[in-house]
Tab-separated table of C-alpha atoms (C1' of nucleotides) in Angstrom:
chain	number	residue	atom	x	y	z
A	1429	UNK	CA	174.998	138.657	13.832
A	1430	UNK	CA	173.613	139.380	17.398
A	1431	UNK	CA	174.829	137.023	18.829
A	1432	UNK	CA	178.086	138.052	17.612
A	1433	UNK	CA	177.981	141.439	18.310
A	1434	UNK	CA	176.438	140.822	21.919
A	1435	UNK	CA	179.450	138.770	22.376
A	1436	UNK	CA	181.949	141.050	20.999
A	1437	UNK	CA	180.412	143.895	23.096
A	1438	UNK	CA	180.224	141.641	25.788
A	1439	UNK	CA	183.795	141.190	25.809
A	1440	UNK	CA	185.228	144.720	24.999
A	1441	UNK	CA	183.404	145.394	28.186
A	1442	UNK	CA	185.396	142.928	29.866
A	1443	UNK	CA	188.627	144.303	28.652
A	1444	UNK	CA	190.881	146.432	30.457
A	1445	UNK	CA	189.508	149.610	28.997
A	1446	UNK	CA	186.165	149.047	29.703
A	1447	UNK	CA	186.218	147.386	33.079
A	1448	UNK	CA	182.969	147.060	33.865
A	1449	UNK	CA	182.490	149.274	36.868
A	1450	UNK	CA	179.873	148.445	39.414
A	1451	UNK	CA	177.534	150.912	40.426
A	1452	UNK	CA	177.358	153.762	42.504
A	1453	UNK	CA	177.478	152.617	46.037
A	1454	UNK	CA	173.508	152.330	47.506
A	1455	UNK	CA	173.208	154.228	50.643
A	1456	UNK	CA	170.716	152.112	52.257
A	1457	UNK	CA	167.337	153.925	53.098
A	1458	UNK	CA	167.407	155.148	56.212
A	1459	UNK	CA	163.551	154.759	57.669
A	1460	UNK	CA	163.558	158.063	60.074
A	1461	UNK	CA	165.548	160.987	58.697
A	1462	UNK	CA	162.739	162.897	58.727
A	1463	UNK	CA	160.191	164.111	61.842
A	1464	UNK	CA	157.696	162.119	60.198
A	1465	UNK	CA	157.951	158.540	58.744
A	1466	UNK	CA	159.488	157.943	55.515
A	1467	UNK	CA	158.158	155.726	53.725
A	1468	UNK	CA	154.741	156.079	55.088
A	1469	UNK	CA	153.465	152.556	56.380
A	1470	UNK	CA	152.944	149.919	53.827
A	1471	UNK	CA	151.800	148.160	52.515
A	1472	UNK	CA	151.773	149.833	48.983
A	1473	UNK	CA	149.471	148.969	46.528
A	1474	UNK	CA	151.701	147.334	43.500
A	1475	UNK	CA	152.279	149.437	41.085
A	1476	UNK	CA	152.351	147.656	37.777
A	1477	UNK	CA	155.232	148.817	35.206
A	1478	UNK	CA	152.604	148.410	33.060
A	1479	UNK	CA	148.914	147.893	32.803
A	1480	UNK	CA	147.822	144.463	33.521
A	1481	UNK	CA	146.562	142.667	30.176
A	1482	UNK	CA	143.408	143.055	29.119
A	1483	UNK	CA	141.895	140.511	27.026
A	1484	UNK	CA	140.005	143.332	25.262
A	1485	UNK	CA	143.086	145.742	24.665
A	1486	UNK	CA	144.895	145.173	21.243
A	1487	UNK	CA	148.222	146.445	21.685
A	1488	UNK	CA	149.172	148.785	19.076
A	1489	UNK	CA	152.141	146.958	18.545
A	1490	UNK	CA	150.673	143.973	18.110
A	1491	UNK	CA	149.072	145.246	14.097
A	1492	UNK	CA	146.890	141.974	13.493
A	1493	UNK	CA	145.305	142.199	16.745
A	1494	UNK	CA	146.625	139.877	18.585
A	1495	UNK	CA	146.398	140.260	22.576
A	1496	UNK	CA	149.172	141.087	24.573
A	1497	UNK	CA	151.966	138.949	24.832
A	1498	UNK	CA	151.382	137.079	28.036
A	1499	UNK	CA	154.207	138.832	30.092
A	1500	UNK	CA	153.672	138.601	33.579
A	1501	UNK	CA	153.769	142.550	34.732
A	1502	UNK	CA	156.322	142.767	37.693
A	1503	UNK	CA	155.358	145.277	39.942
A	1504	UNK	CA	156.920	147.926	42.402
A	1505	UNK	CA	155.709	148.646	45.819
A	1506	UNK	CA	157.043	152.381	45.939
A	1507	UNK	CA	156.351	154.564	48.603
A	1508	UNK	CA	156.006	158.383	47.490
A	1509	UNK	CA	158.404	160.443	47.408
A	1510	UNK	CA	159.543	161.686	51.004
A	1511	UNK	CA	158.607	165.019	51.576
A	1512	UNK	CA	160.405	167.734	50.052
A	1513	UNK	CA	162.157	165.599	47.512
A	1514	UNK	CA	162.609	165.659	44.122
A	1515	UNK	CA	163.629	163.800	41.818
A	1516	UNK	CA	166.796	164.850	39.703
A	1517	UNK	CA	165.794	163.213	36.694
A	1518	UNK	CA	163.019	162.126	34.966
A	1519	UNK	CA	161.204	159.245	34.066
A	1520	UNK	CA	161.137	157.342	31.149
A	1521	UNK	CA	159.037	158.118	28.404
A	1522	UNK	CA	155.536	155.464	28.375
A	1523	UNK	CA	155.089	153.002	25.806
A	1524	UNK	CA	153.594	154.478	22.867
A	1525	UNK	CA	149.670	154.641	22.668
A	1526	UNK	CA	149.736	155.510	26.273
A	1527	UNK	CA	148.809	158.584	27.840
A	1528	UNK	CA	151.733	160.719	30.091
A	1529	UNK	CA	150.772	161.785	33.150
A	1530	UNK	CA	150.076	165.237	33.712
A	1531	UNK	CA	153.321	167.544	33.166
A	1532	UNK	CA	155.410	165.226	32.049
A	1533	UNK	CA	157.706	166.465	29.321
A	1534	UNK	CA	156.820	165.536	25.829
A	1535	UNK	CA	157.765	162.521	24.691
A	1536	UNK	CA	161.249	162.541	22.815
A	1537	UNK	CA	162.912	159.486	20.430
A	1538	UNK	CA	164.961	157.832	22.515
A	1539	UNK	CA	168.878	158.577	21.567
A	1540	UNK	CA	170.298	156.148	20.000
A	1541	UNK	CA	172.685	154.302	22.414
A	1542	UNK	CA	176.152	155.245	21.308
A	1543	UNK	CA	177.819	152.981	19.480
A	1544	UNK	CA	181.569	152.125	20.734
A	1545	UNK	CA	184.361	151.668	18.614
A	1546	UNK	CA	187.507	149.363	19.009
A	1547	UNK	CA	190.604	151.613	18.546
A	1548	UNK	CA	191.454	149.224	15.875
A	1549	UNK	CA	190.219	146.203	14.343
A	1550	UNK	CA	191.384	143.306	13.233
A	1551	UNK	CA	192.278	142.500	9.313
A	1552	UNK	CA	189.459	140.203	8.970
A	1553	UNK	CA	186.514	142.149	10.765
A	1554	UNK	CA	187.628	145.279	8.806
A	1555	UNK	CA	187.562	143.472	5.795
A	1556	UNK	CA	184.091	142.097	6.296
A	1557	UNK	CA	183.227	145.547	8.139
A	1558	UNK	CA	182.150	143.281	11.159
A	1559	UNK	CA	182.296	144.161	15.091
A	1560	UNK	CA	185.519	142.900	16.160
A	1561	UNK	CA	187.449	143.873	19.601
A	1562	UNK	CA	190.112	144.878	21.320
A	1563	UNK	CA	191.117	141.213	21.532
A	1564	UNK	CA	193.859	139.154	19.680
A	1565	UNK	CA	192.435	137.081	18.290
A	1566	UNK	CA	188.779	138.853	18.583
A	1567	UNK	CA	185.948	137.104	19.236
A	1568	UNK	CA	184.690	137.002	15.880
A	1569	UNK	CA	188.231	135.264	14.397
A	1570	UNK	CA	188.053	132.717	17.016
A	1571	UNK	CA	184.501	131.774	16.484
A	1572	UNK	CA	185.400	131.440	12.650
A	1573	UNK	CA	188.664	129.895	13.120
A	1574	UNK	CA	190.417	132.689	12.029
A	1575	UNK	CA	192.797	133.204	15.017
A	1576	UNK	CA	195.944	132.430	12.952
A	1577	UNK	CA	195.040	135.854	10.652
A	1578	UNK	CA	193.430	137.700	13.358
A	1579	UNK	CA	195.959	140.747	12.988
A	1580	UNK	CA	195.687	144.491	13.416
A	1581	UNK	CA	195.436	145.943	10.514
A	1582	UNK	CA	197.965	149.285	9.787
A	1583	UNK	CA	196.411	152.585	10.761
A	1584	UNK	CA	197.523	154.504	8.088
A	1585	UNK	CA	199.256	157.451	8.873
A	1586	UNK	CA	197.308	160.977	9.062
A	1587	UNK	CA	197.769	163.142	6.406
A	1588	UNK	CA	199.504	166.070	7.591
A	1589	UNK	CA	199.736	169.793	6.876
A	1590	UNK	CA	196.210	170.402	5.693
A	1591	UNK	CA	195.198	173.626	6.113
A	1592	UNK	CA	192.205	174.415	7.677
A	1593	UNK	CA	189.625	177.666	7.797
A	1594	UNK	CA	189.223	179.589	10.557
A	1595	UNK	CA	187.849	177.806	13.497
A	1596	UNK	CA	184.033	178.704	14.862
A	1597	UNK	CA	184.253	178.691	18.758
A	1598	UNK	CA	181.770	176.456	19.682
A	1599	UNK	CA	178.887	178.704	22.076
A	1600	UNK	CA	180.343	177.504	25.574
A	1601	UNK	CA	177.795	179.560	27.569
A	1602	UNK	CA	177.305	177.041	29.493
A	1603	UNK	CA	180.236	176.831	31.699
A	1604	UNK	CA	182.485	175.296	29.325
A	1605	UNK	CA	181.101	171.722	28.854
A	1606	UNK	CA	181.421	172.079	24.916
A	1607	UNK	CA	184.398	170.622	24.637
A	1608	UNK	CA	184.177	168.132	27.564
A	1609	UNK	CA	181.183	167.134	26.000
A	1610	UNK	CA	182.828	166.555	22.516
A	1611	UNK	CA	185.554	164.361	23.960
A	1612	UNK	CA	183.554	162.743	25.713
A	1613	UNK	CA	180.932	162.497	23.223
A	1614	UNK	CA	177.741	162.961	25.140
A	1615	UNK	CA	174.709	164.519	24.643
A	1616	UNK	CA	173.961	164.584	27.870
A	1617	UNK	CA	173.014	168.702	28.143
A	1618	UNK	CA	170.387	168.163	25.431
A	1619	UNK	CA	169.119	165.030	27.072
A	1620	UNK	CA	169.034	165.837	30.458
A	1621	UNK	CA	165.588	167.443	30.925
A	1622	UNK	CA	165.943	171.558	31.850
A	1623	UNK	CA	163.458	171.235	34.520
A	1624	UNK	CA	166.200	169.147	36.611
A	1625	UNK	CA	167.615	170.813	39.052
A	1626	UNK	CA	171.181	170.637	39.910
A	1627	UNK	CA	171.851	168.568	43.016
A	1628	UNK	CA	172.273	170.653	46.141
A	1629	UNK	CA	175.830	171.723	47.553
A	1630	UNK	CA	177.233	168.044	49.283
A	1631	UNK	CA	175.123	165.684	47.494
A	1632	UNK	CA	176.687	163.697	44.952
A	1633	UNK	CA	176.174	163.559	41.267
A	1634	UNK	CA	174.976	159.994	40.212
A	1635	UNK	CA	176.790	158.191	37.536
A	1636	UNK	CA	176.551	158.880	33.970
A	1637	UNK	CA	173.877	156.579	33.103
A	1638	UNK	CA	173.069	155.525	36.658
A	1639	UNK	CA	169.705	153.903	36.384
A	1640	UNK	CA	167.606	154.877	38.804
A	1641	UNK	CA	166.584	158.848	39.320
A	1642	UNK	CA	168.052	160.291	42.481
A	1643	UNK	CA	166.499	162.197	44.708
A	1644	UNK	CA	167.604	165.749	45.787
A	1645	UNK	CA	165.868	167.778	48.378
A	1646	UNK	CA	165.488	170.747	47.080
A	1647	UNK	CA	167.888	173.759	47.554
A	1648	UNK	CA	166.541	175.230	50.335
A	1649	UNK	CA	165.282	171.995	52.418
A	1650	UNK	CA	166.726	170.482	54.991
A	1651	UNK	CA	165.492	167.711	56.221
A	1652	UNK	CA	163.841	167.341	59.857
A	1653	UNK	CA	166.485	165.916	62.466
A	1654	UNK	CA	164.570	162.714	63.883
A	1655	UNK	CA	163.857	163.114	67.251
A	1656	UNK	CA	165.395	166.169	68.190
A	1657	UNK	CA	168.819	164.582	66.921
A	1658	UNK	CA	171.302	167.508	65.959
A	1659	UNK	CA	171.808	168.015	62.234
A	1660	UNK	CA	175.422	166.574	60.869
A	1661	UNK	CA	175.957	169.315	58.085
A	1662	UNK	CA	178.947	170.933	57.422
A	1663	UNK	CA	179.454	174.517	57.872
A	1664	UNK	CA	177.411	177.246	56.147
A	1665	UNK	CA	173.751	175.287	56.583
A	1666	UNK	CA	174.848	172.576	53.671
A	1667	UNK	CA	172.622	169.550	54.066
A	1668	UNK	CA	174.163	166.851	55.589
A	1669	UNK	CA	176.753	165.076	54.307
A	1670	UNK	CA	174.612	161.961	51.955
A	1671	UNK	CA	172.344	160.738	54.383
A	1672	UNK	CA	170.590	158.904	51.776
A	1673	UNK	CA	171.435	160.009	48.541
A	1674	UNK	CA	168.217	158.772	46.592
A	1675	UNK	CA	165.210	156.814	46.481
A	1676	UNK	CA	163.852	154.064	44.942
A	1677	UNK	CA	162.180	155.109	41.335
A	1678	UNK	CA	158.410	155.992	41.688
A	1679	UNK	CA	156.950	155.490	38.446
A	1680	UNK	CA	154.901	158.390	37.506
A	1681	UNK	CA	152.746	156.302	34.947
A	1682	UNK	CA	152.195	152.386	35.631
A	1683	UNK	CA	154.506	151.405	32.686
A	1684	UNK	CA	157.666	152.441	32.871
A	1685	UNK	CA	159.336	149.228	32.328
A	1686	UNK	CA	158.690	146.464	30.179
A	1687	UNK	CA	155.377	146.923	28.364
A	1688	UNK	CA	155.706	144.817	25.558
A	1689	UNK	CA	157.149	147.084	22.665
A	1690	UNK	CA	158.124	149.756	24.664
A	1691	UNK	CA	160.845	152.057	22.711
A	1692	UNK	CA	164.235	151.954	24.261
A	1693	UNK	CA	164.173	154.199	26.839
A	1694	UNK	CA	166.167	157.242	26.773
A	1695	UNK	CA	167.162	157.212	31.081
A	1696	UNK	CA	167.566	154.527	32.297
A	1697	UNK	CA	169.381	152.632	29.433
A	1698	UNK	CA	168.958	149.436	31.003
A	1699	UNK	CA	166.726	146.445	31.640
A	1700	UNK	CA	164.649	145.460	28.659
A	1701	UNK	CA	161.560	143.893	29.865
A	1702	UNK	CA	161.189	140.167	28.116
A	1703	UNK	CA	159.846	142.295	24.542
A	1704	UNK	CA	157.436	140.550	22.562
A	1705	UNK	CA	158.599	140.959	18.982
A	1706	UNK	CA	156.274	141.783	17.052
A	1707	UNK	CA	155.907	140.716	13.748
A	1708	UNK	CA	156.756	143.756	12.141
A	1709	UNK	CA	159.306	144.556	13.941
A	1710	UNK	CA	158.559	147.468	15.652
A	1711	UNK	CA	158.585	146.546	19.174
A	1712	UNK	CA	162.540	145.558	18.029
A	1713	UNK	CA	164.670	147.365	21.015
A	1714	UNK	CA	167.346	147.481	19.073
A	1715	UNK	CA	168.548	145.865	15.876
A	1716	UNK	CA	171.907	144.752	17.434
A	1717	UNK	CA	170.336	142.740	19.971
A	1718	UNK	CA	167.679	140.664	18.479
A	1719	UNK	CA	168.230	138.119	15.557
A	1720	UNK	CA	167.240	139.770	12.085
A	1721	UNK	CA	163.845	139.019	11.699
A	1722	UNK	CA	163.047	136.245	9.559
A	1723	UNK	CA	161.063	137.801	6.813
A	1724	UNK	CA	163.692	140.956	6.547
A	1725	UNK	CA	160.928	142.970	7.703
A	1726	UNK	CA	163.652	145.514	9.020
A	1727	UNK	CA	165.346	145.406	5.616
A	1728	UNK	CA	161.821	146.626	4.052
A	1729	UNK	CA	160.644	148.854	6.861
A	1730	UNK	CA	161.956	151.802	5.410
A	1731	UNK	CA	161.924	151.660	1.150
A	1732	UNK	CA	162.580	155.776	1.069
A	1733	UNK	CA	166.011	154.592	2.465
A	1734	UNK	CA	167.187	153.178	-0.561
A	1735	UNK	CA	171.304	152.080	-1.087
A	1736	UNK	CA	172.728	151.272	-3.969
A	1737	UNK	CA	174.899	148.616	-3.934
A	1738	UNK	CA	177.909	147.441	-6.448
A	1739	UNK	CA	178.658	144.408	-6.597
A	1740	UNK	CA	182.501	144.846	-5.892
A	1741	UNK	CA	183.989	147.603	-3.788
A	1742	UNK	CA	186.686	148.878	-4.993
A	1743	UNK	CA	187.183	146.287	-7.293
A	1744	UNK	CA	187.931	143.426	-4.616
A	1745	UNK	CA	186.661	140.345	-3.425
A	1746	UNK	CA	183.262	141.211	-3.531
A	1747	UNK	CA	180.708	139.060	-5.027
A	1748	UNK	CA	180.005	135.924	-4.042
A	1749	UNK	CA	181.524	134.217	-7.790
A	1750	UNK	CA	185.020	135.718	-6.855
A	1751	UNK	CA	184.500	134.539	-3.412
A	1752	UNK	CA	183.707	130.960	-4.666
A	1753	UNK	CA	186.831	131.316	-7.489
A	1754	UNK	CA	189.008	132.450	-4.705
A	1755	UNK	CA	187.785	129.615	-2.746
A	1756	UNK	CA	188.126	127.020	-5.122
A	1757	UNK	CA	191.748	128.056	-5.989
A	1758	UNK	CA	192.902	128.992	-2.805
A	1759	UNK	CA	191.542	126.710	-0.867
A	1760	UNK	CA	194.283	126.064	1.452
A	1761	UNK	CA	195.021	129.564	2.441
A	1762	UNK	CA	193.055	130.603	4.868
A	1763	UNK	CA	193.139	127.411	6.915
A	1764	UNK	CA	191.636	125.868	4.244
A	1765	UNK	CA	187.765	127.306	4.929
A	1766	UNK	CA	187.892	131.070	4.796
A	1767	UNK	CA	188.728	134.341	3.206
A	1768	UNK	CA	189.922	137.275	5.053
A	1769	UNK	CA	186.537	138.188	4.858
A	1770	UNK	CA	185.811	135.285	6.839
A	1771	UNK	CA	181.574	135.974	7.597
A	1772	UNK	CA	180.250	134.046	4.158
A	1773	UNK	CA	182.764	131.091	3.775
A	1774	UNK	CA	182.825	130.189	7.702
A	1775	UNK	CA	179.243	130.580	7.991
A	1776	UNK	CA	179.018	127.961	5.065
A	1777	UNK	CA	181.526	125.740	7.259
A	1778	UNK	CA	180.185	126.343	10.373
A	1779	UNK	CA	176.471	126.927	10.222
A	1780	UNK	CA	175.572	125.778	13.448
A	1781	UNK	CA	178.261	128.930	14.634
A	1782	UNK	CA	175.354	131.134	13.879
A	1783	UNK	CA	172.209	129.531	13.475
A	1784	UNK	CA	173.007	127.778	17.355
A	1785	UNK	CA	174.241	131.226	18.899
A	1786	UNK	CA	171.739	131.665	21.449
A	1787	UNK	CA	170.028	134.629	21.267
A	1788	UNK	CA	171.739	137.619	23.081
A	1789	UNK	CA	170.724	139.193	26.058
A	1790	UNK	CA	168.843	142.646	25.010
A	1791	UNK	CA	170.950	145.790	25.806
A	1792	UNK	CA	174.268	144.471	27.176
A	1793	UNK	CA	175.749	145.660	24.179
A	1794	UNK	CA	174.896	149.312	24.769
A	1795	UNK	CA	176.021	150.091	28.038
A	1796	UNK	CA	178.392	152.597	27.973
A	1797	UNK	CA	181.037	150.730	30.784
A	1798	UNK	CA	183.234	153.600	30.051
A	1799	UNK	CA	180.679	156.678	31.227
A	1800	UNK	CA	178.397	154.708	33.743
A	1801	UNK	CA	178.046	151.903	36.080
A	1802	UNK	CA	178.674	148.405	35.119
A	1803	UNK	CA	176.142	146.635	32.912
A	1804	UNK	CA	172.937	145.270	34.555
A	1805	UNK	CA	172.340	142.634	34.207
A	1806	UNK	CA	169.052	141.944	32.104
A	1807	UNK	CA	165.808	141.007	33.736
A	1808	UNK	CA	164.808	137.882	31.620
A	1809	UNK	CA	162.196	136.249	33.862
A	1810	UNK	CA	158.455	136.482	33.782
A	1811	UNK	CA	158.065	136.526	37.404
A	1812	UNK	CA	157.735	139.942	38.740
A	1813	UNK	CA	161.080	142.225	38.712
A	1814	UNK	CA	162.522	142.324	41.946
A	1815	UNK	CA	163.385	145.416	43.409
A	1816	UNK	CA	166.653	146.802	43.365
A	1817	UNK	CA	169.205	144.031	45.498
A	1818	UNK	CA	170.340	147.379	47.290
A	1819	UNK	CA	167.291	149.320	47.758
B	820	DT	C1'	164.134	132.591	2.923
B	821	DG	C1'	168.360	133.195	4.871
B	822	DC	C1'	172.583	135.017	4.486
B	823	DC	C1'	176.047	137.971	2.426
B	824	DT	C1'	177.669	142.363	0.861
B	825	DC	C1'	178.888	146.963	1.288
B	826	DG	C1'	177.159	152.097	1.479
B	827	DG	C1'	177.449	155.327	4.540
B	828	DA	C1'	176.539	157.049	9.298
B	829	DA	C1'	178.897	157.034	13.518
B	830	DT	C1'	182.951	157.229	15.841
B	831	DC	C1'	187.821	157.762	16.719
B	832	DT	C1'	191.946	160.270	16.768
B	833	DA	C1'	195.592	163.220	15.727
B	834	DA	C1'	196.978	167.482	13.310
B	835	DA	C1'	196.068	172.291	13.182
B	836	DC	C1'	194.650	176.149	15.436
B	837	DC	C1'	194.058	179.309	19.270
B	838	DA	C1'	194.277	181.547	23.862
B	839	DC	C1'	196.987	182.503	27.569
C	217	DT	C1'	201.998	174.987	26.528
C	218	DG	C1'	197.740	173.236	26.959
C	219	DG	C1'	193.107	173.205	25.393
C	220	DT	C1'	189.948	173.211	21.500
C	221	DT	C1'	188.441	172.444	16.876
C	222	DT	C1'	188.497	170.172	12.695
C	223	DA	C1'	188.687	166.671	9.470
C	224	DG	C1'	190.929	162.362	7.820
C	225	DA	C1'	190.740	157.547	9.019
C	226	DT	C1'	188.318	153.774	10.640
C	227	DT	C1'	184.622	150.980	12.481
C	228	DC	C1'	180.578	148.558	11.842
C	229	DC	C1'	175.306	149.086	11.430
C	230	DG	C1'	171.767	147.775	8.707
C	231	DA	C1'	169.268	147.390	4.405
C	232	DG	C1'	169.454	145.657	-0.385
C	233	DG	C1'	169.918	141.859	-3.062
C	234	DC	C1'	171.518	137.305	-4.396
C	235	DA	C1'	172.049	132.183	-3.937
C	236	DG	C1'	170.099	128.071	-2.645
DNA sequence: TGCCTCGGAATCTAAACCAC
DNA sequence: TGGTTTAGATTCCGAGGCAG
């Protein structure tokens, strides 16, 4: 199922729509903009994404008390901010169980990456309500043999000449970005923390989704020529024209990143540390990107959330018994091993198709390659994280 | 226990509506 | 005419439940 979907998201990034686009270009740091140095001389102190292990802390995560999963803590040597800069977003929230530093904003749920739809799936996905993608045939056909059927299905037509009530204007106080935002489907104005200030006049906006906070001076600053050099701004006193657009992320609190069962975090939407899943499940990132967990612990986590289920929807193929009729009867349709809804009969004929898929990398299958940069790529190794390649 | 099924939330998309 | 809103159509996540 992960596997799967990783793939399939995997690949509708890598179709035309969804190019992936790289990131923002870096502006390299530029060591003297200011009168004084920036960054002050090293060498930092590494700052640890999160604490270091302690043999005597029981993660909360971890319910029986087991220690910390042995994940080597990659640090960051960040230099402060330079002077007069701020930062035009936020951090990520801290694990949970861990304190926030002083006036940090309160910690929120992390949205819920949004999930991307194919314009139109094929016949056999749809009929096993599966991920499929813009491909023909998808992913999921091919890896079941069902290329021959893989097919788009027939959007039926819209019914037309519905009448509708009277339409509430949506409140577009705010310059209009209702409907932008609708189209678009972002939440970004209730995400974005209020305390952010806009960037200045001639700084850029980063990328939707760009990972890393930028860093604005604020409106009225202007950084200190270096050595008497004559300011490059444009007319009217605006700051120069991207000297250096941002700076590296400081972490505010020593775990950002990667403490074992961290929650998704809301900015950046990148980079899951290696997560220790836990055995209940709740240090799961997301359920799309790990394997189910073995005792269906995600299945039970929530009894209030009961479903009902029939055992036929609609009155087709639904149960297994009709599946196994159909199968017996119509054995050679299908190419012999499946039904359009291909998931039960192919996994029977191919089991190594799923129980072999290695296990996906976390998060690639919720970057938004449409709205932000390209995906990054995950940071699976122990060793500590390197730095940005372009910082 | 693992896998399959399918309910329903999330998302897409085009028709209807509205302002200019 | 173009932009916005609404709601039908569709996708597919994820939890319940069954077969082995």
């Amino acid at each position: 199922m992960s596997a799967e979907q990783s793939k399939a998201s995997s690949s509708a990034s890598s179709s035309p729509h969804e190019a992936p686009q790289p990131p923002p270009p870096v502006a390299h740091y530029a060591p003297a903009p200011y009168g004084g140095h920036y960054p002050p001389p090293g060498p930092y102190p590494p700052m640890y994404a999160y604490p270091v292990p302690d043999p005597a802390h029981h993660d909360p995560n971890n319910p029986n008390g087991a220690s910390p999963q042995p994940v080597a803590p990659f640090f960051m040597a960040m230099p402060p901010p330079p002077p007069g800069m701020v930062y035009a977003y936020t951090v990520p929230p801290p694990a949970p169980g861990y304190p926030f530093a002083p006036g940090m904003p309160a910690p929120q749920p992390p949205p819920k990456p949004k999930r991307k739809q194919v314009k139109m799936a094929c016949t056999n996905c749809a009929s096993a309500c599966k991920r499929c993608d813009e491909a023909r045939p998808c992913e999921r056909c091919l890896k079941y043999g069902l290329a021959e059927t893989c097919i788009d299905g027939v959007r039926k037509e819209r019914k037309k000449g519905i009448k509708r009530g009277p339409y509430k204007r949506k409140n577009r106080a705010g310059s209009g970005e209702a409907g932008a935002d609708q189209s678009e489907g972002t939440e970004a104005p209730s995400e974005q923390p209020a305390a952010v200030p806009p960037p200045p006049p001639g700084y850029p906006i980063p990328a939707e989704g760009y990972p890393f906070p930028y860093v604005y001076p604020p409106m009225s600053y202007v950084p200190a020529p270096p050595d008497g050099q004559q300011h490059t701004e444009g007319a009217n006193g605006a700051p120069p024209a991207m000297p250096h657009p941002f700076y590296p992320p400081y972490p505010l609190y020593p775990h950002a990143y990667g403490y074992p069962g961290a929650p998704p975090m809301a900015y950046p939407p990148i980079i899951p540390a290696p997560v220790a899943t836990s055995p209940n499940g709740t240090a799961k990132p997301d359920s799309t990107s790990a394997p189910p967990s073995a005792n269906g612990a995600s299945a039970s986590s929530d009894p209030v959330k009961g479903k009902k289920r029939s055992k036929a929807k609609n009155g087709d193929e639904g149960g297994r018994a009709f599946k196994k009729a159909k199968d017996a009867s119509q054995g050679d349709v299908q190419q012999q091993h499946s039904l359009p809804n291909g998931d039960a009969d192919v996994a029977k004929e191919h089991p190594a198709s799923q129980a072999q898929q290695p296990p996906p990398p976390p998060y690639t299958s919720h970057v938004e390659p449409a709205t932000g940069p390209g995906p990054v790529p995950a940071f699976g190794g122990p060793e500590p994280r390197p730095l940005m390649a372009a910082m």
